[in-house]
Amino acid sequence: MVRQAWARPQWHSTIDSTNLALLADPQPGRVVVADHQSAGQGRRGRQWVTPAGAALAVSVAVPAPVPLLIGWVPLLAGVAVQRALVEHEYPLRAELKWPNDVLVVPNGPGRPGKVCGVLASVQGSQVVVGVGLNIDQGAEDLPVPSATSWRLGRDGSPLPRSVRASWLEAYLTHLADLLHGLSEDPEAARSAYLEVCCTLGQEVAVQLTSTTVRGQASGIDRDGALVVAHGGRRSVHHAGDVVHLRK
């Protein structure tokens, strides 16, 4: 598979949703970016609302891999987000909660929490992958106590405007590399995810539509699903909200 080449990002100061804009015309390699979304969405139909200019929404279209590997596309997008943060000039310590929530791990006074989420959908032969990165919110701007921002994950000081373009460039580079690796060597791509996933080995609660499964996160299977051991058996989950339980 040829390494993904990206079109020039289409920047918007505000838009209803970068994912919706891309789903209307999912050309491979197209990139839509916005400083503000008026109708942004997270997983399971939740709204993702941030103050204008405080976050960054990025959606891309990539060719869908073979069916067994489609589930890895949003997971590897989370890895690309994480790598672009930890290697940045203004770095954050970050890791992933399955499937692709990017969590800040403070090294000092920074605030822990979720700094970025990923939402993907298949449109024809393309996968549209959207990420929403909290950048410059204060604590009063965040909708839930479990959320944080790039600014709060460091020391609370405002970040320069330039971090948006530099982070975006690094994210797209890592995403292209990871997706190319997925097609060439799926096991290596899986290993890259496992290296930064903090869910494995944890006691977790997987919140499903009508029930909650509690147990130990014991593995990630070949198509990216979470394996949970509980009550002497194992269950496999392709979707669901995961809560890390305190021991």
Coordinates of N, CA and C in Angstrom, one line a residue:
M1 N 0.8 -1.2 0.0 CA 0.0 0.0 0.0 C 0.9 1.2 0.0
V2 N 0.5 2.2 -0.8 CA 1.3 3.5 -0.9 C 1.0 4.3 0.3
R3 N 2.1 4.9 0.9 CA 1.9 5.8 2.0 C 1.0 6.9 1.7
Q4 N 0.0 7.2 2.6 CA -1.0 8.2 2.4 C -0.4 9.6 2.2
A5 N -0.7 10.3 1.1 CA -0.3 11.7 0.9 C -1.5 12.6 1.3
W6 N -1.3 13.7 2.0 CA -2.4 14.5 2.4 C -2.5 15.7 1.5
A7 N -3.7 16.1 1.2 CA -4.0 17.4 0.5 C -3.7 18.5 1.5
R8 N -3.7 19.7 1.0 CA -3.5 20.9 1.8 C -4.7 21.0 2.8
P9 N -4.4 21.1 4.1 CA -5.5 21.2 5.0 C -6.4 22.4 4.7
Q10 N -7.7 22.2 4.8 CA -8.7 23.2 4.6 C -9.1 23.7 6.0
W11 N -8.6 24.9 6.4 CA -8.8 25.5 7.7 C -10.1 26.3 7.7
H12 N -10.8 26.2 8.8 CA -12.1 27.0 9.1 C -12.0 27.6 10.5
S13 N -12.4 28.8 10.6 CA -12.4 29.4 12.0 C -13.6 28.8 12.8
T14 N -14.7 28.5 12.1 CA -15.8 27.7 12.7 C -16.5 26.9 11.6
I15 N -17.1 25.8 12.0 CA -17.8 24.9 11.1 C -18.8 24.1 12.0
D16 N -19.8 23.5 11.3 CA -20.7 22.7 12.1 C -20.0 21.5 12.7
S17 N -19.3 20.8 11.8 CA -18.6 19.6 12.1 C -17.6 19.2 11.0
T18 N -16.3 19.0 11.4 CA -15.3 18.7 10.4 C -15.6 17.3 9.8
N19 N -16.1 16.4 10.6 CA -16.5 15.0 10.1 C -17.6 15.1 9.1
L20 N -18.7 15.9 9.4 CA -19.8 16.0 8.5 C -19.3 16.7 7.2
A21 N -18.5 17.6 7.2 CA -17.9 18.3 6.0 C -17.2 17.3 5.2
L22 N -16.4 16.4 5.8 CA -15.6 15.4 5.1 C -16.5 14.3 4.6
L23 N -17.5 13.9 5.4 CA -18.4 12.8 4.9 C -19.2 13.2 3.7
A24 N -19.4 14.5 3.5 CA -20.1 15.0 2.3 C -19.3 14.8 1.0
D25 N -17.9 14.8 1.2 CA -17.0 14.6 0.0 C -15.7 14.0 0.5
P26 N -15.8 12.7 0.8 CA -14.6 12.0 1.4 C -13.5 11.6 0.4
Q27 N -12.9 12.6 -0.2 CA -11.8 12.3 -1.1 C -10.6 11.8 -0.3
P28 N -9.9 10.7 -0.8 CA -8.8 10.2 0.0 C -7.7 11.3 0.2
G29 N -7.2 11.4 1.4 CA -6.2 12.4 1.7 C -6.7 13.8 2.0
R30 N -8.0 14.0 1.9 CA -8.6 15.3 2.2 C -8.5 15.6 3.7
V31 N -8.2 16.8 4.1 CA -8.0 17.2 5.5 C -8.9 18.4 5.8
V32 N -9.8 18.4 6.8 CA -10.6 19.5 7.2 C -10.3 19.8 8.6
V33 N -10.0 21.1 8.9 CA -9.5 21.5 10.2 C -10.4 22.7 10.7
A34 N -10.7 22.8 12.0 CA -11.5 23.9 12.5 C -11.1 24.3 13.9
D35 N -11.1 25.6 14.1 CA -10.8 26.1 15.5 C -12.0 26.0 16.4
H36 N -13.2 25.8 15.8 CA -14.4 25.7 16.6 C -15.5 25.0 15.8
Q37 N -16.2 24.1 16.5 CA -17.3 23.4 15.9 C -18.6 23.7 16.6
S38 N -19.7 24.0 15.8 CA -20.9 24.3 16.5 C -21.8 23.1 16.7
A39 N -21.4 22.0 16.0 CA -22.2 20.7 16.1 C -21.3 19.5 16.1
G40 N -20.2 19.7 16.8 CA -19.2 18.6 16.9 C -19.8 17.4 17.7
Q41 N -19.4 16.2 17.4 CA -19.9 15.0 18.0 C -18.8 14.1 18.5
G42 N -19.1 13.4 19.6 CA -18.2 12.4 20.1 C -18.8 11.0 19.9
R43 N -18.3 10.0 20.5 CA -18.8 8.7 20.4 C -20.3 8.6 20.9
R44 N -21.0 7.7 20.4 CA -22.4 7.4 20.8 C -23.3 8.6 20.8
G45 N -23.0 9.5 19.8 CA -23.9 10.6 19.6 C -23.8 11.7 20.5
R46 N -22.8 11.7 21.4 CA -22.6 12.8 22.3 C -22.1 14.1 21.6
Q47 N -22.5 15.2 22.2 CA -22.0 16.5 21.6 C -20.6 16.8 22.1
W48 N -19.8 17.4 21.3 CA -18.4 17.9 21.7 C -18.4 19.4 21.5
V49 N -18.5 20.1 22.5 CA -18.6 21.6 22.4 C -17.5 22.2 23.2
T50 N -16.8 23.2 22.6 CA -15.7 23.9 23.2 C -15.8 25.4 23.0
P51 N -15.3 26.2 23.8 CA -15.3 27.6 23.5 C -14.5 27.9 22.2
A52 N -14.9 28.9 21.5 CA -14.3 29.3 20.2 C -12.8 29.5 20.4
G53 N -12.0 28.9 19.6 CA -10.6 29.1 19.6 C -9.8 28.4 20.7
A54 N -10.5 27.5 21.5 CA -9.8 26.8 22.6 C -9.4 25.4 22.2
A55 N -9.9 24.9 21.1 CA -9.6 23.5 20.7 C -9.3 23.4 19.3
L56 N -9.0 22.2 18.8 CA -8.8 22.0 17.4 C -9.5 20.7 17.0
A57 N -10.2 20.8 15.9 CA -10.9 19.6 15.3 C -10.3 19.3 14.0
V58 N -9.9 18.0 13.8 CA -9.3 17.6 12.5 C -9.9 16.4 12.0
S59 N -10.3 16.4 10.8 CA -10.9 15.2 10.1 C -10.1 14.9 8.9
V60 N -9.9 13.6 8.6 CA -9.2 13.1 7.4 C -9.9 12.0 6.8
A61 N -9.7 11.8 5.5 CA -10.3 10.6 4.8 C -9.1 9.7 4.3
V62 N -9.2 8.4 4.7 CA -8.2 7.5 4.2 C -8.9 6.3 3.6
P63 N -8.2 5.6 2.7 CA -8.8 4.4 2.1 C -9.0 3.3 3.1
A64 N -10.1 2.7 3.1 CA -10.4 1.6 4.1 C -9.5 0.4 3.8
P65 N -8.8 -0.1 4.9 CA -8.1 -1.3 4.7 C -9.0 -2.5 4.6
V66 N -8.4 -3.7 4.6 CA -9.2 -4.9 4.5 C -10.1 -5.0 5.8
P67 N -11.3 -5.6 5.7 CA -12.2 -5.6 6.9 C -11.6 -5.9 8.2
L68 N -10.7 -6.9 8.3 CA -10.2 -7.3 9.6 C -9.4 -6.2 10.2
L69 N -8.9 -5.2 9.4 CA -8.0 -4.2 9.9 C -8.7 -2.8 10.1
I70 N -9.9 -2.7 9.7 CA -10.6 -1.4 9.8 C -10.7 -0.9 11.2
G71 N -10.9 -1.8 12.2 CA -11.0 -1.4 13.6 C -9.7 -0.8 14.1
W72 N -8.6 -1.0 13.4 CA -7.3 -0.5 13.9 C -7.1 1.0 13.5
V73 N -7.9 1.5 12.5 CA -7.7 2.8 12.0 C -7.9 3.9 13.1
P74 N -9.0 3.9 13.8 CA -9.2 4.8 14.9 C -8.2 4.6 16.0
L75 N -7.9 3.4 16.3 CA -6.9 3.2 17.4 C -5.5 3.8 17.0
L76 N -5.1 3.6 15.8 CA -3.8 4.2 15.4 C -3.9 5.7 15.3
A77 N -5.1 6.2 15.0 CA -5.2 7.7 15.0 C -4.9 8.2 16.5
G78 N -5.4 7.4 17.5 CA -5.1 7.8 18.8 C -3.6 7.8 19.1
V79 N -2.9 6.8 18.6 CA -1.4 6.7 18.7 C -0.8 7.9 18.0
A80 N -1.3 8.3 16.9 CA -0.7 9.5 16.2 C -0.9 10.7 17.0
V81 N -2.0 10.9 17.6 CA -2.3 12.1 18.5 C -1.3 12.1 19.6
Q82 N -1.1 10.9 20.3 CA -0.2 10.8 21.4 C 1.2 11.1 21.0
R83 N 1.7 10.5 19.9 CA 3.0 10.8 19.5 C 3.3 12.3 19.2
A84 N 2.3 12.9 18.6 CA 2.5 14.3 18.2 C 2.5 15.2 19.4
L85 N 1.9 14.7 20.5 CA 1.9 15.5 21.8 C 3.2 15.3 22.5
V86 N 3.6 14.0 22.7 CA 4.8 13.8 23.5 C 6.1 14.3 22.9
E87 N 6.1 14.4 21.5 CA 7.3 14.8 20.8 C 7.3 16.3 20.5
H88 N 6.3 17.0 21.0 CA 6.2 18.4 20.6 C 7.1 19.3 21.4
E89 N 7.3 20.5 20.8 CA 8.2 21.5 21.5 C 7.6 21.8 22.9
Y90 N 6.2 21.8 23.0 CA 5.6 21.9 24.3 C 5.0 20.6 24.7
P91 N 5.8 19.6 25.1 CA 5.3 18.2 25.2 C 4.4 18.0 26.4
L92 N 3.6 17.0 26.2 CA 2.7 16.4 27.2 C 3.1 15.0 27.4
R93 N 3.0 14.5 28.6 CA 3.1 13.0 28.8 C 1.6 12.5 28.6
A94 N 1.5 11.6 27.7 CA 0.2 11.1 27.3 C 0.2 9.6 27.0
E95 N -1.0 9.0 27.2 CA -1.2 7.6 26.9 C -2.6 7.4 26.5
L96 N -2.9 6.1 26.1 CA -4.3 5.9 25.5 C -5.1 5.0 26.4
K97 N -6.3 5.3 26.6 CA -7.3 4.4 27.2 C -8.1 3.8 26.1
W98 N -8.3 2.5 26.1 CA -9.0 1.8 25.0 C -10.3 2.4 24.8
P99 N -10.8 2.7 23.5 CA -10.0 2.4 22.3 C -9.0 3.5 21.9
N100 N -9.4 4.8 22.1 CA -8.5 5.8 21.6 C -8.7 7.2 22.3
D101 N -9.1 7.1 23.6 CA -9.1 8.3 24.4 C -7.6 8.7 24.8
V102 N -7.2 9.9 24.5 CA -5.8 10.3 24.8 C -5.8 11.0 26.2
L103 N -5.1 10.4 27.2 CA -5.1 10.8 28.5 C -3.8 11.5 28.9
V104 N -3.9 12.6 29.6 CA -2.7 13.3 30.1 C -2.2 12.7 31.4
V105 N -0.9 12.4 31.4 CA -0.3 11.9 32.6 C 0.7 13.0 33.2
P106 N 0.2 13.7 34.2 CA 1.0 14.9 34.6 C 2.4 14.5 35.1
N107 N 3.4 15.3 34.8 CA 4.7 15.2 35.3 C 5.0 16.4 36.2
G108 N 4.4 16.5 37.3 CA 4.4 17.7 38.1 C 3.0 18.2 38.4
P109 N 2.8 19.5 38.3 CA 1.5 20.0 38.8 C 0.4 19.9 37.8
G110 N 0.6 19.4 36.6 CA -0.4 19.4 35.5 C -1.7 18.6 35.9
R111 N -2.8 18.9 35.2 CA -4.0 18.2 35.6 C -4.2 17.0 34.7
P112 N -4.5 15.8 35.3 CA -4.8 14.6 34.5 C -6.1 14.7 33.9
G113 N -6.4 13.8 32.9 CA -7.7 13.8 32.3 C -7.6 13.5 30.8
K114 N -8.7 13.4 30.2 CA -8.8 13.2 28.7 C -8.6 14.5 28.0
V115 N -7.6 14.5 27.0 CA -7.3 15.7 26.3 C -7.8 15.6 24.8
C116 N -8.1 14.4 24.4 CA -8.4 14.2 23.0 C -9.2 12.9 22.8
G117 N -10.2 13.0 21.9 CA -11.0 11.8 21.5 C -11.0 11.6 20.0
V118 N -11.3 10.4 19.6 CA -11.3 10.1 18.2 C -12.7 9.5 17.8
L119 N -13.2 9.9 16.6 CA -14.4 9.3 16.1 C -14.2 9.0 14.7
A120 N -14.5 7.7 14.3 CA -14.3 7.3 12.9 C -15.6 6.7 12.4
S121 N -15.8 6.8 11.1 CA -16.9 6.2 10.4 C -16.5 5.8 9.0
V122 N -17.2 4.8 8.4 CA -16.8 4.3 7.1 C -17.8 4.9 6.1
Q123 N -17.3 5.5 5.0 CA -18.2 6.1 4.0 C -17.7 5.5 2.7
G124 N -18.4 4.5 2.2 CA -18.0 3.9 0.9 C -16.7 3.2 1.1
S125 N -15.7 3.5 0.3 CA -14.4 2.9 0.4 C -13.4 3.7 1.3
Q126 N -13.9 4.7 1.9 CA -13.1 5.6 2.8 C -13.5 5.5 4.2
V127 N -12.5 5.7 5.1 CA -12.7 5.8 6.5 C -12.5 7.3 6.9
V128 N -13.4 8.0 7.5 CA -13.3 9.3 7.9 C -13.0 9.3 9.4
V129 N -11.8 9.9 9.7 CA -11.4 9.9 11.1 C -11.3 11.3 11.6
G130 N -12.0 11.6 12.7 CA -12.0 12.9 13.3 C -11.4 12.9 14.7
V131 N -10.6 13.9 15.0 CA -10.0 14.0 16.4 C -10.4 15.4 16.9
G132 N -10.6 15.4 18.2 CA -10.9 16.7 18.8 C -9.9 16.9 20.0
L133 N -9.0 17.9 19.8 CA -8.0 18.1 20.8 C -8.3 19.4 21.6
N134 N -8.4 19.2 22.9 CA -8.5 20.4 23.8 C -7.1 21.0 24.0
I135 N -7.0 22.3 23.6 CA -5.7 23.0 23.7 C -5.6 24.0 24.8
D136 N -6.5 25.0 24.7 CA -6.2 26.2 25.6 C -7.4 26.5 26.6
Q137 N -8.1 25.5 26.9 CA -9.2 25.7 27.9 C -8.7 25.8 29.3
G138 N -9.3 26.7 30.1 CA -9.2 26.7 31.5 C -10.1 25.6 32.2
A139 N -9.9 25.4 33.4 CA -10.7 24.4 34.1 C -12.2 24.7 34.0
E140 N -12.6 26.0 34.0 CA -14.0 26.4 34.0 C -14.6 26.2 32.6
D141 N -13.8 25.9 31.6 CA -14.3 25.7 30.2 C -14.6 24.3 29.9
L142 N -14.2 23.4 30.8 CA -14.3 21.9 30.5 C -15.7 21.4 31.0
P143 N -16.3 20.5 30.2 CA -17.7 20.1 30.5 C -17.7 19.1 31.6
V144 N -16.7 18.3 31.9 CA -16.7 17.3 32.9 C -15.4 17.3 33.6
P145 N -15.4 16.8 34.9 CA -14.1 16.8 35.7 C -13.0 15.9 35.1
S146 N -13.4 14.9 34.3 CA -12.4 14.0 33.8 C -11.7 14.5 32.5
A147 N -12.1 15.7 32.1 CA -11.5 16.3 30.9 C -10.3 17.2 31.3
T148 N -9.4 17.4 30.4 CA -8.4 18.4 30.6 C -8.0 19.0 29.3
S149 N -7.0 19.9 29.3 CA -6.5 20.5 28.0 C -5.0 20.4 28.0
W150 N -4.5 20.7 26.8 CA -3.0 20.7 26.7 C -2.4 21.8 27.6
R151 N -3.1 22.9 27.7 CA -2.6 24.0 28.6 C -2.6 23.5 30.1
L152 N -3.7 22.9 30.5 CA -3.8 22.5 31.9 C -2.9 21.3 32.2
G153 N -2.7 20.4 31.2 CA -1.8 19.3 31.4 C -0.4 19.6 31.6
R154 N 0.0 20.9 31.3 CA 1.3 21.3 31.5 C 1.4 22.1 32.8
D155 N 1.3 23.4 32.8 CA 1.4 24.2 34.0 C 0.3 25.3 34.0
G156 N -0.7 25.3 33.1 CA -1.7 26.2 33.1 C -1.4 27.5 32.3
S157 N -0.2 27.6 31.8 CA 0.1 28.8 31.0 C -0.5 28.7 29.6
P158 N -1.0 29.8 29.0 CA -1.5 29.8 27.7 C -0.4 29.4 26.7
L159 N -0.9 28.6 25.7 CA 0.0 28.1 24.6 C 0.0 29.1 23.4
P160 N 1.2 29.2 22.8 CA 1.2 30.1 21.6 C 0.3 29.5 20.5
R161 N -0.2 30.4 19.6 CA -1.1 30.0 18.5 C -0.4 29.0 17.6
S162 N 0.9 29.1 17.5 CA 1.7 28.2 16.6 C 1.6 26.7 16.9
V163 N 1.2 26.4 18.1 CA 1.2 24.9 18.4 C 0.2 24.2 17.6
R164 N -0.8 24.9 17.1 CA -1.8 24.2 16.3 C -1.3 23.7 15.0
A165 N -0.6 24.5 14.2 CA 0.0 24.1 12.9 C 1.1 23.0 13.1
S166 N 1.9 23.3 14.1 CA 3.0 22.3 14.3 C 2.5 21.0 14.8
W167 N 1.5 21.0 15.7 CA 1.0 19.7 16.1 C 0.3 19.0 14.9
L168 N -0.5 19.7 14.1 CA -1.2 19.1 13.0 C -0.2 18.5 12.0
E169 N 0.9 19.1 11.7 CA 1.8 18.6 10.8 C 2.4 17.2 11.3
A170 N 2.7 17.2 12.6 CA 3.3 16.0 13.2 C 2.2 14.9 13.3
Y171 N 1.0 15.3 13.6 CA -0.1 14.3 13.7 C -0.3 13.6 12.3
L172 N -0.4 14.4 11.3 CA -0.6 13.8 9.9 C 0.6 12.9 9.5
T173 N 1.8 13.3 9.9 CA 3.0 12.5 9.5 C 2.9 11.2 10.2
H174 N 2.6 11.2 11.5 CA 2.5 10.0 12.3 C 1.4 9.1 11.8
L175 N 0.2 9.7 11.5 CA -0.9 8.9 11.0 C -0.6 8.2 9.7
A176 N 0.0 8.9 8.8 CA 0.4 8.3 7.5 C 1.4 7.2 7.7
D177 N 2.3 7.3 8.6 CA 3.3 6.3 8.9 C 2.6 5.1 9.5
L178 N 1.8 5.3 10.5 CA 1.1 4.2 11.2 C 0.2 3.4 10.3
L179 N -0.6 4.1 9.4 CA -1.5 3.4 8.5 C -0.7 2.7 7.4
H180 N 0.4 3.2 7.0 CA 1.2 2.5 6.0 C 1.7 1.2 6.7
G181 N 2.2 1.4 8.0 CA 2.7 0.2 8.7 C 1.6 -0.8 8.9
L182 N 0.3 -0.4 9.1 CA -0.8 -1.3 9.3 C -1.0 -2.2 8.1
S183 N -0.8 -1.7 6.9 CA -1.0 -2.5 5.7 C 0.2 -3.4 5.4
E184 N 1.4 -2.9 5.8 CA 2.6 -3.7 5.6 C 2.9 -4.7 6.6
D185 N 2.7 -4.4 7.9 CA 3.0 -5.3 9.0 C 2.0 -5.1 10.1
P186 N 0.8 -5.7 10.1 CA -0.2 -5.4 11.1 C 0.3 -5.7 12.5
E187 N 1.1 -6.7 12.7 CA 1.6 -7.0 14.1 C 2.4 -5.9 14.6
A188 N 3.2 -5.2 13.8 CA 4.0 -4.1 14.3 C 3.1 -2.9 14.6
A189 N 2.1 -2.7 13.8 CA 1.1 -1.6 14.1 C 0.4 -1.9 15.5
R190 N 0.0 -3.2 15.7 CA -0.6 -3.6 16.9 C 0.3 -3.3 18.1
S191 N 1.6 -3.7 17.9 CA 2.6 -3.4 19.0 C 2.8 -2.0 19.3
A192 N 2.7 -1.1 18.3 CA 2.8 0.3 18.5 C 1.7 0.8 19.4
Y193 N 0.5 0.3 19.2 CA -0.7 0.6 20.0 C -0.5 0.1 21.4
L194 N -0.1 -1.2 21.6 CA 0.0 -1.8 22.9 C 1.0 -1.0 23.8
E195 N 2.0 -0.5 23.1 CA 3.1 0.3 23.9 C 2.5 1.5 24.7
V196 N 1.5 2.1 24.2 CA 1.0 3.3 24.8 C -0.4 3.1 25.4
C197 N -1.0 1.9 25.4 CA -2.3 1.7 25.9 C -2.2 1.3 27.4
C198 N -2.8 2.2 28.2 CA -2.7 2.0 29.7 C -3.9 1.1 30.2
T199 N -4.8 0.7 29.4 CA -5.9 -0.1 29.8 C -5.6 -1.5 30.1
L200 N -4.6 -2.1 29.4 CA -4.3 -3.5 29.6 C -3.8 -3.8 31.0
G201 N -4.3 -4.8 31.6 CA -4.0 -5.2 33.0 C -4.8 -4.5 34.0
Q202 N -5.6 -3.5 33.6 CA -6.4 -2.7 34.6 C -7.7 -3.5 34.9
E203 N -8.3 -3.3 36.1 CA -9.6 -3.6 36.4 C -10.5 -2.6 35.7
V204 N -11.5 -3.0 34.9 CA -12.3 -2.0 34.2 C -13.7 -2.3 34.3
A205 N -14.5 -1.3 33.9 CA -16.0 -1.5 33.7 C -16.2 -1.1 32.3
V206 N -16.7 -1.9 31.5 CA -17.1 -1.6 30.1 C -18.6 -1.3 30.0
Q207 N -18.9 -0.1 29.8 CA -20.3 0.3 29.8 C -20.9 0.2 28.4
L208 N -21.8 -0.8 28.3 CA -22.4 -1.1 27.0 C -23.8 -0.5 27.0
T209 N -24.6 -0.7 25.9 CA -25.9 0.0 25.8 C -26.8 -0.4 26.9
S210 N -26.9 -1.6 27.2 CA -27.9 -2.1 28.2 C -27.3 -2.8 29.4
T211 N -26.0 -2.8 29.5 CA -25.4 -3.5 30.7 C -23.9 -3.0 30.8
T212 N -23.3 -3.4 31.9 CA -21.9 -3.1 32.2 C -21.2 -4.4 32.6
V213 N -20.0 -4.6 31.9 CA -19.2 -5.7 32.2 C -18.0 -5.3 33.0
R214 N -17.7 -6.0 34.1 CA -16.6 -5.7 34.9 C -15.6 -6.8 34.9
G215 N -14.3 -6.5 34.9 CA -13.3 -7.5 34.9 C -12.0 -6.9 34.6
Q216 N -11.0 -7.8 34.3 CA -9.6 -7.3 34.0 C -9.4 -7.2 32.5
A217 N -8.9 -6.1 32.0 CA -8.6 -6.0 30.6 C -7.4 -6.8 30.3
S218 N -7.6 -7.9 29.6 CA -6.5 -8.9 29.5 C -5.8 -8.9 28.1
G219 N -6.4 -8.2 27.1 CA -5.8 -8.2 25.8 C -6.5 -7.4 24.8
I220 N -5.9 -7.2 23.6 CA -6.5 -6.6 22.4 C -6.4 -7.6 21.3
D221 N -7.5 -8.0 20.7 CA -7.5 -9.1 19.8 C -7.0 -8.6 18.4
R222 N -7.1 -9.4 17.4 CA -6.5 -9.1 16.1 C -7.2 -8.0 15.4
D223 N -8.5 -7.7 15.7 CA -9.1 -6.6 15.0 C -9.3 -5.4 15.9
G224 N -8.6 -5.3 17.0 CA -8.6 -4.2 17.8 C -9.6 -4.2 19.0
A225 N -10.4 -5.2 19.1 CA -11.4 -5.3 20.2 C -10.7 -5.6 21.5
L226 N -11.3 -5.1 22.6 CA -10.9 -5.3 24.0 C -11.3 -6.6 24.5
V227 N -10.4 -7.4 25.1 CA -10.7 -8.7 25.7 C -10.8 -8.5 27.2
V228 N -11.9 -8.8 27.9 CA -12.0 -8.7 29.3 C -12.3 -10.0 30.0
A229 N -11.5 -10.3 31.0 CA -11.6 -11.6 31.7 C -12.4 -11.3 33.0
H230 N -13.5 -12.1 33.1 CA -14.4 -12.0 34.3 C -15.1 -13.2 34.6
G231 N -15.2 -13.6 35.8 CA -16.0 -14.8 36.2 C -15.6 -16.1 35.5
G232 N -14.3 -16.2 35.3 CA -13.8 -17.4 34.7 C -13.9 -17.5 33.2
R233 N -14.4 -16.5 32.6 CA -14.5 -16.5 31.1 C -14.0 -15.2 30.6
R234 N -14.1 -15.1 29.2 CA -13.6 -13.9 28.6 C -14.7 -13.3 27.7
S235 N -14.8 -12.0 27.6 CA -15.7 -11.4 26.6 C -14.9 -10.4 25.7
V236 N -15.4 -10.3 24.5 CA -14.7 -9.4 23.5 C -15.6 -8.2 23.2
H237 N -15.1 -7.0 23.2 CA -15.9 -5.8 23.0 C -15.3 -5.0 21.9
H238 N -16.1 -4.7 20.9 CA -15.6 -3.9 19.8 C -16.0 -2.4 20.0
A239 N -16.9 -2.2 21.0 CA -17.3 -0.8 21.3 C -17.7 -0.7 22.7
G240 N -17.7 0.4 23.3 CA -18.2 0.6 24.7 C -17.3 1.6 25.4
D241 N -17.8 2.2 26.4 CA -17.1 3.2 27.2 C -16.4 2.4 28.3
V242 N -15.1 2.7 28.5 CA -14.3 2.0 29.5 C -14.0 2.9 30.6
V243 N -14.2 2.4 31.8 CA -13.8 3.1 33.1 C -12.7 2.3 33.7
H244 N -11.6 2.9 34.1 CA -10.6 2.3 34.9 C -11.0 2.3 36.3
L245 N -11.1 1.1 37.0 CA -11.6 1.1 38.3 C -10.4 1.1 39.3
R246 N -10.6 1.8 40.4 CA -9.5 1.9 41.4 C -9.5 0.6 42.2
K247 N -8.3 0.1 42.4 CA -8.2 -1.2 43.2 C -8.5 -0.9 44.7

